XYZ file of C-alpha atoms in Angstrom:
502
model
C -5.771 54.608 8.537
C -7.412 56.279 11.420
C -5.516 58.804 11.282
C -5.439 59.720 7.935
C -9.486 59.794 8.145
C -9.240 62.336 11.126
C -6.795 64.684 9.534
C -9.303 64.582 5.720
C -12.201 65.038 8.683
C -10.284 68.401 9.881
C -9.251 69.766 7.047
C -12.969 69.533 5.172
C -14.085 71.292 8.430
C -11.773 73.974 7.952
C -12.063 74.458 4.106
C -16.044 74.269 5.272
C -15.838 77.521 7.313
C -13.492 78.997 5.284
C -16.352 78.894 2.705
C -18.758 79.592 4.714
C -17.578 83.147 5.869
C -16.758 84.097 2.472
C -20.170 83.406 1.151
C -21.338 85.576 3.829
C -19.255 88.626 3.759
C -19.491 91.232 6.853
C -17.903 94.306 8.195
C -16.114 94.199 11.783
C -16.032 97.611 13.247
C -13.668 98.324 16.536
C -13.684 101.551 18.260
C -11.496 102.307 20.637
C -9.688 105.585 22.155
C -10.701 107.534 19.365
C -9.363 104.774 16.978
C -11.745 103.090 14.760
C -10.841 100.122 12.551
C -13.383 98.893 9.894
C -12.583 95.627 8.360
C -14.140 92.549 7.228
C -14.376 89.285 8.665
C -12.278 87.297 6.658
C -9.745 89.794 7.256
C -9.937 90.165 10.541
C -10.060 86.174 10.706
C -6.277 86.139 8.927
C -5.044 88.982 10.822
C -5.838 87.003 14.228
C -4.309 83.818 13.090
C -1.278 85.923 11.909
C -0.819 87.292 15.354
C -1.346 83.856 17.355
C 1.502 82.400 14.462
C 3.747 85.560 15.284
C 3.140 85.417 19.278
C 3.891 81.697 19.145
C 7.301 81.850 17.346
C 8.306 84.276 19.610
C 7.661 82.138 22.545
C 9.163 79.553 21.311
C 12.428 81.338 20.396
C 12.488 82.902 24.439
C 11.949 79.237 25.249
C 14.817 78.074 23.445
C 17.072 80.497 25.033
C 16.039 80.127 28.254
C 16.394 76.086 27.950
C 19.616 75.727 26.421
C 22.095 76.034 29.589
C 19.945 72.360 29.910
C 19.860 71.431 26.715
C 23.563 72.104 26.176
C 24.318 70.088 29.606
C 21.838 67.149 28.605
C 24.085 66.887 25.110
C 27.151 67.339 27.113
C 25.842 64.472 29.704
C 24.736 62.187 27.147
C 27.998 62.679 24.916
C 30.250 61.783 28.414
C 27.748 58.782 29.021
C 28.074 57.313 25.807
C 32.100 57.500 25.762
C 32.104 56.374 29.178
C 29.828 52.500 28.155
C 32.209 52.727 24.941
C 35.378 52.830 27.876
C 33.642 50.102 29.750
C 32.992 47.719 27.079
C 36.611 48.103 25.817
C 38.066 47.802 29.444
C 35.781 44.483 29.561
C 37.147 42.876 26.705
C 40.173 43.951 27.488
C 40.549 42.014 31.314
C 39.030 38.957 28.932
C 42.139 39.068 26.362
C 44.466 39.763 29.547
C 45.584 43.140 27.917
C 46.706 44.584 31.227
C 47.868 48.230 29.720
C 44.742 48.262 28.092
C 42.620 47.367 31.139
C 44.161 49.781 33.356
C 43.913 52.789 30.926
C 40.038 51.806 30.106
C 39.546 51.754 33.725
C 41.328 55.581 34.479
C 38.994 56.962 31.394
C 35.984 54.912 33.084
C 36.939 56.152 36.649
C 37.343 59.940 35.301
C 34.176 59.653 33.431
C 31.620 57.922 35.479
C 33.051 57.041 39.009
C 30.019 55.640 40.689
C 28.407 53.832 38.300
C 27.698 49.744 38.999
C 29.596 49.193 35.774
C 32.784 51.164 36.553
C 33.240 49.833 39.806
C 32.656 46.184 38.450
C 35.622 47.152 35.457
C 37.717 48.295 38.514
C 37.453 45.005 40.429
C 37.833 43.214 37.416
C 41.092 45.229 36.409
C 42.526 45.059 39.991
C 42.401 41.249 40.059
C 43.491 40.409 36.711
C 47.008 42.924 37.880
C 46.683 40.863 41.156
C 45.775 44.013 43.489
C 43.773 42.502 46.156
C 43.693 45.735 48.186
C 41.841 47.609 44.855
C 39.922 45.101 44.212
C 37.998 44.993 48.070
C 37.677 48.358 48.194
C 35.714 48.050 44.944
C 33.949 45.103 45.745
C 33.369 47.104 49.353
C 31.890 49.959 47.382
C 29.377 47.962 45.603
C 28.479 45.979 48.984
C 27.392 49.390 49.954
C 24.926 50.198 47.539
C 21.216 48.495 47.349
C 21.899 47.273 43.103
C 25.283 45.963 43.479
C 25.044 44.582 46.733
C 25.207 41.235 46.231
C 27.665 41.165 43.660
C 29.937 42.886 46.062
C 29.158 40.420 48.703
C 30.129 37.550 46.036
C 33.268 39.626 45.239
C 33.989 39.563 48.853
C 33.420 36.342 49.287
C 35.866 35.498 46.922
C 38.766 37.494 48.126
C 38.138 35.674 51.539
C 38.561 32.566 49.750
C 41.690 33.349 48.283
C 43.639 34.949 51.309
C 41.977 31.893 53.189
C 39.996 33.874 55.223
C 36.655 30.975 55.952
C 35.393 32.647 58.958
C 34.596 36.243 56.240
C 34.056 34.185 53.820
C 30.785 32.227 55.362
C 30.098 36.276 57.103
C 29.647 37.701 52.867
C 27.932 34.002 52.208
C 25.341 34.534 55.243
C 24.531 37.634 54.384
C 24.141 37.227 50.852
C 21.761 34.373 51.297
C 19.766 36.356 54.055
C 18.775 39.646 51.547
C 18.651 37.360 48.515
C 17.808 33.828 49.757
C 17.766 33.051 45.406
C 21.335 33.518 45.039
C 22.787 29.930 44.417
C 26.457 30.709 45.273
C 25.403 32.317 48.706
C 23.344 29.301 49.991
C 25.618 26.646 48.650
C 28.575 28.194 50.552
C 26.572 28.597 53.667
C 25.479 24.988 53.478
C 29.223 23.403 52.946
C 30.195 26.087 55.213
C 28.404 24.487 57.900
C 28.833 21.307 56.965
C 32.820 21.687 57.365
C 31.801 23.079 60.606
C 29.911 19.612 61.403
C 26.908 22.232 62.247
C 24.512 19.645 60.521
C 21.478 20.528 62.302
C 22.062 24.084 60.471
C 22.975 22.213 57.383
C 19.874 20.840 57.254
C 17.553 23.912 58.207
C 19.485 25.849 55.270
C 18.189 23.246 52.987
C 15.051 23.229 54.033
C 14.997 26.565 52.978
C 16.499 26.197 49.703
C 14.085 23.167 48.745
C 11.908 25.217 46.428
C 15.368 25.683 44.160
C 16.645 21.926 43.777
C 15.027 19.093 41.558
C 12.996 16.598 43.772
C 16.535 14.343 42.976
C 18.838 16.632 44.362
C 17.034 17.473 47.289
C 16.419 14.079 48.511
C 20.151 13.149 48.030
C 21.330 15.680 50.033
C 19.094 15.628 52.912
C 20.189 11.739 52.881
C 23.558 12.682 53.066
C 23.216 15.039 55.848
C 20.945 12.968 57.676
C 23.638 10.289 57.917
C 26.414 12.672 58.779
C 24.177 13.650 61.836
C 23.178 10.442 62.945
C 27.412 9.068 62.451
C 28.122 12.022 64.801
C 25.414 11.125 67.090
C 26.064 7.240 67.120
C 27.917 6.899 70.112
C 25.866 9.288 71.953
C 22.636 8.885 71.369
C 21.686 5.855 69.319
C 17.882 6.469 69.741
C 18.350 9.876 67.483
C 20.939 8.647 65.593
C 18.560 5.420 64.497
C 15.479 8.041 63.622
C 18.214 10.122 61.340
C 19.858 7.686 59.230
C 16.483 5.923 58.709
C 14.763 8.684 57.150
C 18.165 9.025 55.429
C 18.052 5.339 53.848
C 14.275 6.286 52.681
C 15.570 8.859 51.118
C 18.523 7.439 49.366
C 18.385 3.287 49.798
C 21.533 2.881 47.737
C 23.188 4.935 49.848
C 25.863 2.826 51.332
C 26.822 4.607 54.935
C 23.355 5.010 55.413
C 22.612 1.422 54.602
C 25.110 -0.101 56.724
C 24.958 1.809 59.844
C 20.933 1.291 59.762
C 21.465 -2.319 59.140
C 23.485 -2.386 62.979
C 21.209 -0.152 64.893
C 18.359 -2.039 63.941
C 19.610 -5.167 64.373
C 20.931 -3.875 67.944
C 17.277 -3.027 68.324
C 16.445 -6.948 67.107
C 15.241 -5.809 63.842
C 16.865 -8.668 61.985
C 14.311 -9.056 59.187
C 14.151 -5.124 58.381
C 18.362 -4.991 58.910
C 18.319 -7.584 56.478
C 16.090 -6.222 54.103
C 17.850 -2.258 54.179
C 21.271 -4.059 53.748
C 20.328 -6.483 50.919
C 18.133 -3.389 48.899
C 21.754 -1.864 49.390
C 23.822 -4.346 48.548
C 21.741 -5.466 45.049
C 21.892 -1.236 43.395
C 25.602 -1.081 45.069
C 27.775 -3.884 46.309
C 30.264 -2.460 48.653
C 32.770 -3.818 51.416
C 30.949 -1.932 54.147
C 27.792 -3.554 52.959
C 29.222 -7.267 53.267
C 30.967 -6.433 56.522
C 27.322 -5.346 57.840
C 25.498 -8.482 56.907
C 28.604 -10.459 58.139
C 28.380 -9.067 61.880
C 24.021 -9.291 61.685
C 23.917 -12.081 63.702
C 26.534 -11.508 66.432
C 25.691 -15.403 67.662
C 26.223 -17.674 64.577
C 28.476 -20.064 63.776
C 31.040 -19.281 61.044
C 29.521 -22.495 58.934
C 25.972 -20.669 58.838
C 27.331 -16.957 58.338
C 28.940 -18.426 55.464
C 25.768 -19.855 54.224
C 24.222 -16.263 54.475
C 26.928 -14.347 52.694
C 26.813 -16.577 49.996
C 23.218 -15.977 49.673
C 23.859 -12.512 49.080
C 26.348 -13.098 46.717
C 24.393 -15.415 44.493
C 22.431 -11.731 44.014
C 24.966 -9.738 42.185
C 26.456 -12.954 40.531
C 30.011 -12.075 38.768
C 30.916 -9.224 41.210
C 34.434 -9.465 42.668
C 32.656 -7.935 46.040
C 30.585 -11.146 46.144
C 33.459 -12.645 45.795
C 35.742 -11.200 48.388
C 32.932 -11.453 51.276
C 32.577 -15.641 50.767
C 35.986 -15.957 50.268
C 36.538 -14.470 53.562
C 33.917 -15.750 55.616
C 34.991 -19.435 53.920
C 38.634 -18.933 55.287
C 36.704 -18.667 58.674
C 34.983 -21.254 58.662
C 38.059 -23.196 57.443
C 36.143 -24.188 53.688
C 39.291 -23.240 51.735
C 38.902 -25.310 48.639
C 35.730 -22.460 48.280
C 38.090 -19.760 49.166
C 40.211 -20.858 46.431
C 37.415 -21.231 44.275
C 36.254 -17.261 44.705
C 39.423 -15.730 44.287
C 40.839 -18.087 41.087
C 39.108 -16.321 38.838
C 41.032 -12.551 40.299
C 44.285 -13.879 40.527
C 45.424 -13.420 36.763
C 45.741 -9.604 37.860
C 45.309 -9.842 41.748
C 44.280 -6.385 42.988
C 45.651 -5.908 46.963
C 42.435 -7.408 48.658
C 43.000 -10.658 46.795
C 46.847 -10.868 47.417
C 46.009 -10.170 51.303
C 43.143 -12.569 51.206
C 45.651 -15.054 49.543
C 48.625 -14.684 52.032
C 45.815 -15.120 54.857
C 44.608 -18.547 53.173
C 47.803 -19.849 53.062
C 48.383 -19.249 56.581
C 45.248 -20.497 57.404
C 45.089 -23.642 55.190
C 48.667 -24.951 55.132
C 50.681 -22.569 57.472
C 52.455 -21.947 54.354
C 54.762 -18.361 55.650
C 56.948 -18.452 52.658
C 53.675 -18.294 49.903
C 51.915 -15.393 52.496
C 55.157 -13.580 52.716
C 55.144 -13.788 48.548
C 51.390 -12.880 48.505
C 51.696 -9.601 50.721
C 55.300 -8.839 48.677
C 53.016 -9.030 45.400
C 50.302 -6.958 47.468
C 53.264 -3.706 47.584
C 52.494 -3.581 43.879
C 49.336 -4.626 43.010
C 46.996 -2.692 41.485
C 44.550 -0.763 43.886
C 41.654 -1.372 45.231
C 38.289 1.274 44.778
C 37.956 3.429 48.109
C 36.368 6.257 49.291
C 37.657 9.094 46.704
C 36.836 13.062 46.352
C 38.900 15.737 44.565
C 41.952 13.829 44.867
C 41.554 13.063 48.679
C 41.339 8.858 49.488
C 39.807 8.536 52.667
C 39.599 5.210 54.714
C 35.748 5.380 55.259
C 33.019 7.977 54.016
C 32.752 11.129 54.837
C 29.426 13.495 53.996
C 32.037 16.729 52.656
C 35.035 17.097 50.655
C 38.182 18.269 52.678
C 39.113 20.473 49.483
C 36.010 22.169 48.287
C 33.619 21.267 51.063
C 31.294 20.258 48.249
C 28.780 17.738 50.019
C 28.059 14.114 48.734
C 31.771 13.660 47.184
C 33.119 11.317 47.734
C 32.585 8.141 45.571
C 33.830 4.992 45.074
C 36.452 3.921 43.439
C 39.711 3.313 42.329
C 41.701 6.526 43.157
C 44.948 7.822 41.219
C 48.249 5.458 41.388
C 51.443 6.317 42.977
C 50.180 9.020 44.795
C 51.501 10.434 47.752
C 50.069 10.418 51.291
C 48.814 13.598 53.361
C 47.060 14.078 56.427
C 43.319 14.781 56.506
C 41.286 15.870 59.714
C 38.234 15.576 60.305
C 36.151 18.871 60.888
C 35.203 19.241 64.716
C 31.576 18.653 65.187
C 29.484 21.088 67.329
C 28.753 19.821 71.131
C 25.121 20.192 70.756
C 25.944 16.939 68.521
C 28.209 15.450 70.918
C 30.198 14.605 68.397
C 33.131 11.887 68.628
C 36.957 13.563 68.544
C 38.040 14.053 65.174
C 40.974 11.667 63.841
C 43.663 11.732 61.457
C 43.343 9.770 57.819
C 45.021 9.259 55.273
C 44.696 10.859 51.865
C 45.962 10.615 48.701
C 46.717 14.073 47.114
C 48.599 13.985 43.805
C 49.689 11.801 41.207
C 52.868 11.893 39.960
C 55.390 9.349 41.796
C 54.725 6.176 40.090
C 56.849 7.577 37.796
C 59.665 8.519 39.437
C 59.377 11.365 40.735
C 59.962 12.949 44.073
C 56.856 14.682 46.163
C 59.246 17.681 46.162
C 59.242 18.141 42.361
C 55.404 17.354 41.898
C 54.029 20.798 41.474
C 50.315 21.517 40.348
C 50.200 24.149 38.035
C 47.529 26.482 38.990
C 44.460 27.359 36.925
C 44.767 30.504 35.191
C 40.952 30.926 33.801
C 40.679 33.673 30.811
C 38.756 36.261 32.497
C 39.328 36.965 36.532
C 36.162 37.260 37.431
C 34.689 37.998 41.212
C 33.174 34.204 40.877
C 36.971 32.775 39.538
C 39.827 32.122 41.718
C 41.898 33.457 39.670
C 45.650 32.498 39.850
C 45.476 31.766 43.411
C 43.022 29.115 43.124
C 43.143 26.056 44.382
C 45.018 23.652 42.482
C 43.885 21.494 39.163
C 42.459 18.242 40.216
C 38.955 17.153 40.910
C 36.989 20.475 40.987
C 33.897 20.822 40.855
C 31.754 21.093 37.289
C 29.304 23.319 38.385
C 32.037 26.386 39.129
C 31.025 28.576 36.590
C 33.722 31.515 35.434
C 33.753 34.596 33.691
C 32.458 38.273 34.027
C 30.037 37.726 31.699
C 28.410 35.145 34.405
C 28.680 37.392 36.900
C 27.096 40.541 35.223
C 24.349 38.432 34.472
């Protein structure tokens, strides 16, 4: 509207002294050189505005000419750009649909029309992986580690190929880094943080999370920091009991239903004659989680007691998670040593229908215990060979014999978990990470893990393959074929190149 009132306003002024010279009529005279021109005004007015149009038009057209080589190379640029995103795009979908051919010719037109561009290089990483050239693929992902706007996807891209040729020392270099320009980047700081966690560097662990605070829920944070804590003060525990009792303290405030925690702050405070707050950390424990390591705790809280008034304790703490077959287990064991048997017999009846390998073991040791009966223990512990399992400490398909703050597969922290892990599996060795000597950490020892399934039924450990996960896109972020195999992994692995070039 405003302007459509400016361009009336103009055009009445013009009209207005259009009028107003020709109701005033005059002669213009111009002498010059002998010439002299006599006019009027109105002509003289036309013949002006006839030059200025003339004198314009010709600028404009030596303009044109003069412009064009850019013009021309502007049309020509933006013609070459607009095949070369059409190229990309096409070379994209095609690594998603697996087209190799496809893939590799996109990428050739891409590389031919736009080398350096963040784009291209990603579609040549992309297209290298998904035909399984690793070599390609770095020297892409190298390329964009150079440059200041892809750096840190080439650091991720990197840090990916490290992972596959099992490279963990240039792996946590590419994770380090990344996290140090771009402290925001989740991947980077949570493969520093389970990188040094592996390590048993838990005093770094814990300074990394510091840092990363302001990006975890109040939840998440406080679990983790609990976990750490109480990897720190396990590896401290023979060493230096003072720290270790400050650590895994702060750790059960953090997380009271944390079992490790719980039970190893239950002992140092009792060591310290703490009994009342020992009690009260196990019991707060035991009520949210009732767990083996939590009855064998209170059990050994009063190292002076008779066997008679430790069972009166435990079955105190049983009567406060009535129905629980861990309740169960702990007075049926402290009963058979203080020789009540009939309430041995009592706890377990209602488990033997379906006796799980605790009960059969308990059972064998009551009969040796109450009648010296070998024949009915040697029965029990036969029946125990088969049994179902028991719950133990499980995380991505490894069974460990006691907790442990990291998975041995992914080095994802917090786990393991309790429970019953998969049947008929068979048994591999699992080492401990060596902790740093600033922590003066205890040697590392052998366990026992369970890895895959697959025996119960018959088969042999030879034949039991795991087929390895082939995502639909290989992405920098994916594995890719060489990935680790399908079993536990962890949810929040995200996959795809459209993740990444987000």
């Amino acid at each position: 509207m405003i302007r459509v009132a400016l361009y009336l306003i103009v055009v009445g002024l013009i009209a207005y002294g259009v009028a107003l010279v020709a109701d005033r009529p005059g002669d213009v005279v111009v002498t010059w050189q002998g010439w002299r021109i006599e006019t009027s005004l109105l002509v003289l007015a036309a013949a002006v505005i006839a030059a200025v149009a003339v004198l314009s038009l010709i600028f404009a057209v030596i303009r044109s000419v003069a412009r064009s080589p850019m013009v021309l190379a502007r049309l020509l640029r933006n013609r070459r750009g607009v095949r070369a995103y059409e190229a990309i795009s096409q070379g994209l979908i095609a690594v998603g649909a697996g087209d190799v051919a496809a893939a590799q010719r996109f990428t050739a037109e891409v590389q031919r029309l736009a080398p350096g561009e963040p784009l291209a290089l990603l579609l040549s990483a992309q297209a290298a992986q998904l035909v399984g050239d690793r070599e390609s693929a770095e020297r892409a992902f190298r390329t964009m580690a150079g440059r200041p706007d892809t750096k840190a996807l080439g650091l991720h891209g990197l840090f990916i190929e490290a992972q596959r040729r099992s490279d963990a020392a240039g792996a946590r270099a590419y994770a380090e880094e990344a996290a140090r320009i771009a402290p925001s980047l989740g991947w980077a700081g949570i493969a520093v943080l389970e990188a040094r966690s592996r390590d048993g560097d838990w005093g770094g662990a814990l300074d990394l999370l510091e840092q990363q605070r302001r990006m975890l829920d109040k939840a998440s944070y406080r679990r983790q920091r609990a976990v750490l804590l109480t990897a720190r003060a396990l590896a401290l525990e023979d060493a230096d009991r003072g720290a270790a009792k400050e650590f895994v303290l702060e750790a059960n405030k953090l997380a009271p239903d944390l079992v490790p925690a719980a039970a190893l702050a239950g002992r140092l405070l009792a060591e310290g004659g703490q009994m009342r707050k020992a009690n009260r950390v196990i019991d707060s424990a035991w009520r949210v989680n009732p767990h083996p390591d939590l009855a064998q705790a209170y059990a050994e809280l009063r190292s002076g007691e008779s066997a008679r008034e430790r069972l009166k304790r435990i079955e105190a703490g049983a009567r406060r998670v009535p129905g629980h077959i861990e309740g169960a287990l702990a007075v049926a064991r402290a009963a058979i040593d203080a020789q009540e048997f009939a309430k041995a017999r009592g706890e377990l009846a209602p488990y033997l229908d379906r006796p799980s390998k605790r009960v059969c073991v308990l059972m064998a040791k009551l009969e040796r215990a109450e009648r010296n009966d070998e024949g009915r223990a040697r029965e029990w512990m036969a029946r125990a060979l088969n049994a179902p399992p028991d719950p133990q400490w499980t995380a991505d398909g490894y069974v460990a014999d006691r907790w442990l703050p990291v998975s041995p597969v992914t080095g994802r922290i917090d786990a393991f978990v309790w429970r019953v892990p998969l049947t008929g599996a068979i048994a591999a060795p699992m080492i401990e990470p060596e902790l740093p000597a600033s922590e003066n950490a205890s040697p590392p020892r052998e366990q026992n893990a369970i890895v895959h399934a697959g025996s119960a039924a018959g088969h042999s450990p030879a034949s039991i393959t795991a087929e390895p996960v082939i995502p639909l896109v290989h992405a920098p972020d994916d594995p890719g074929p060489d990935g680790a195999p399908e079993s536990e992994m962890p949810a929040e692995q995200d996959g795809g190149w459209r993740k990444i070039f987000q």
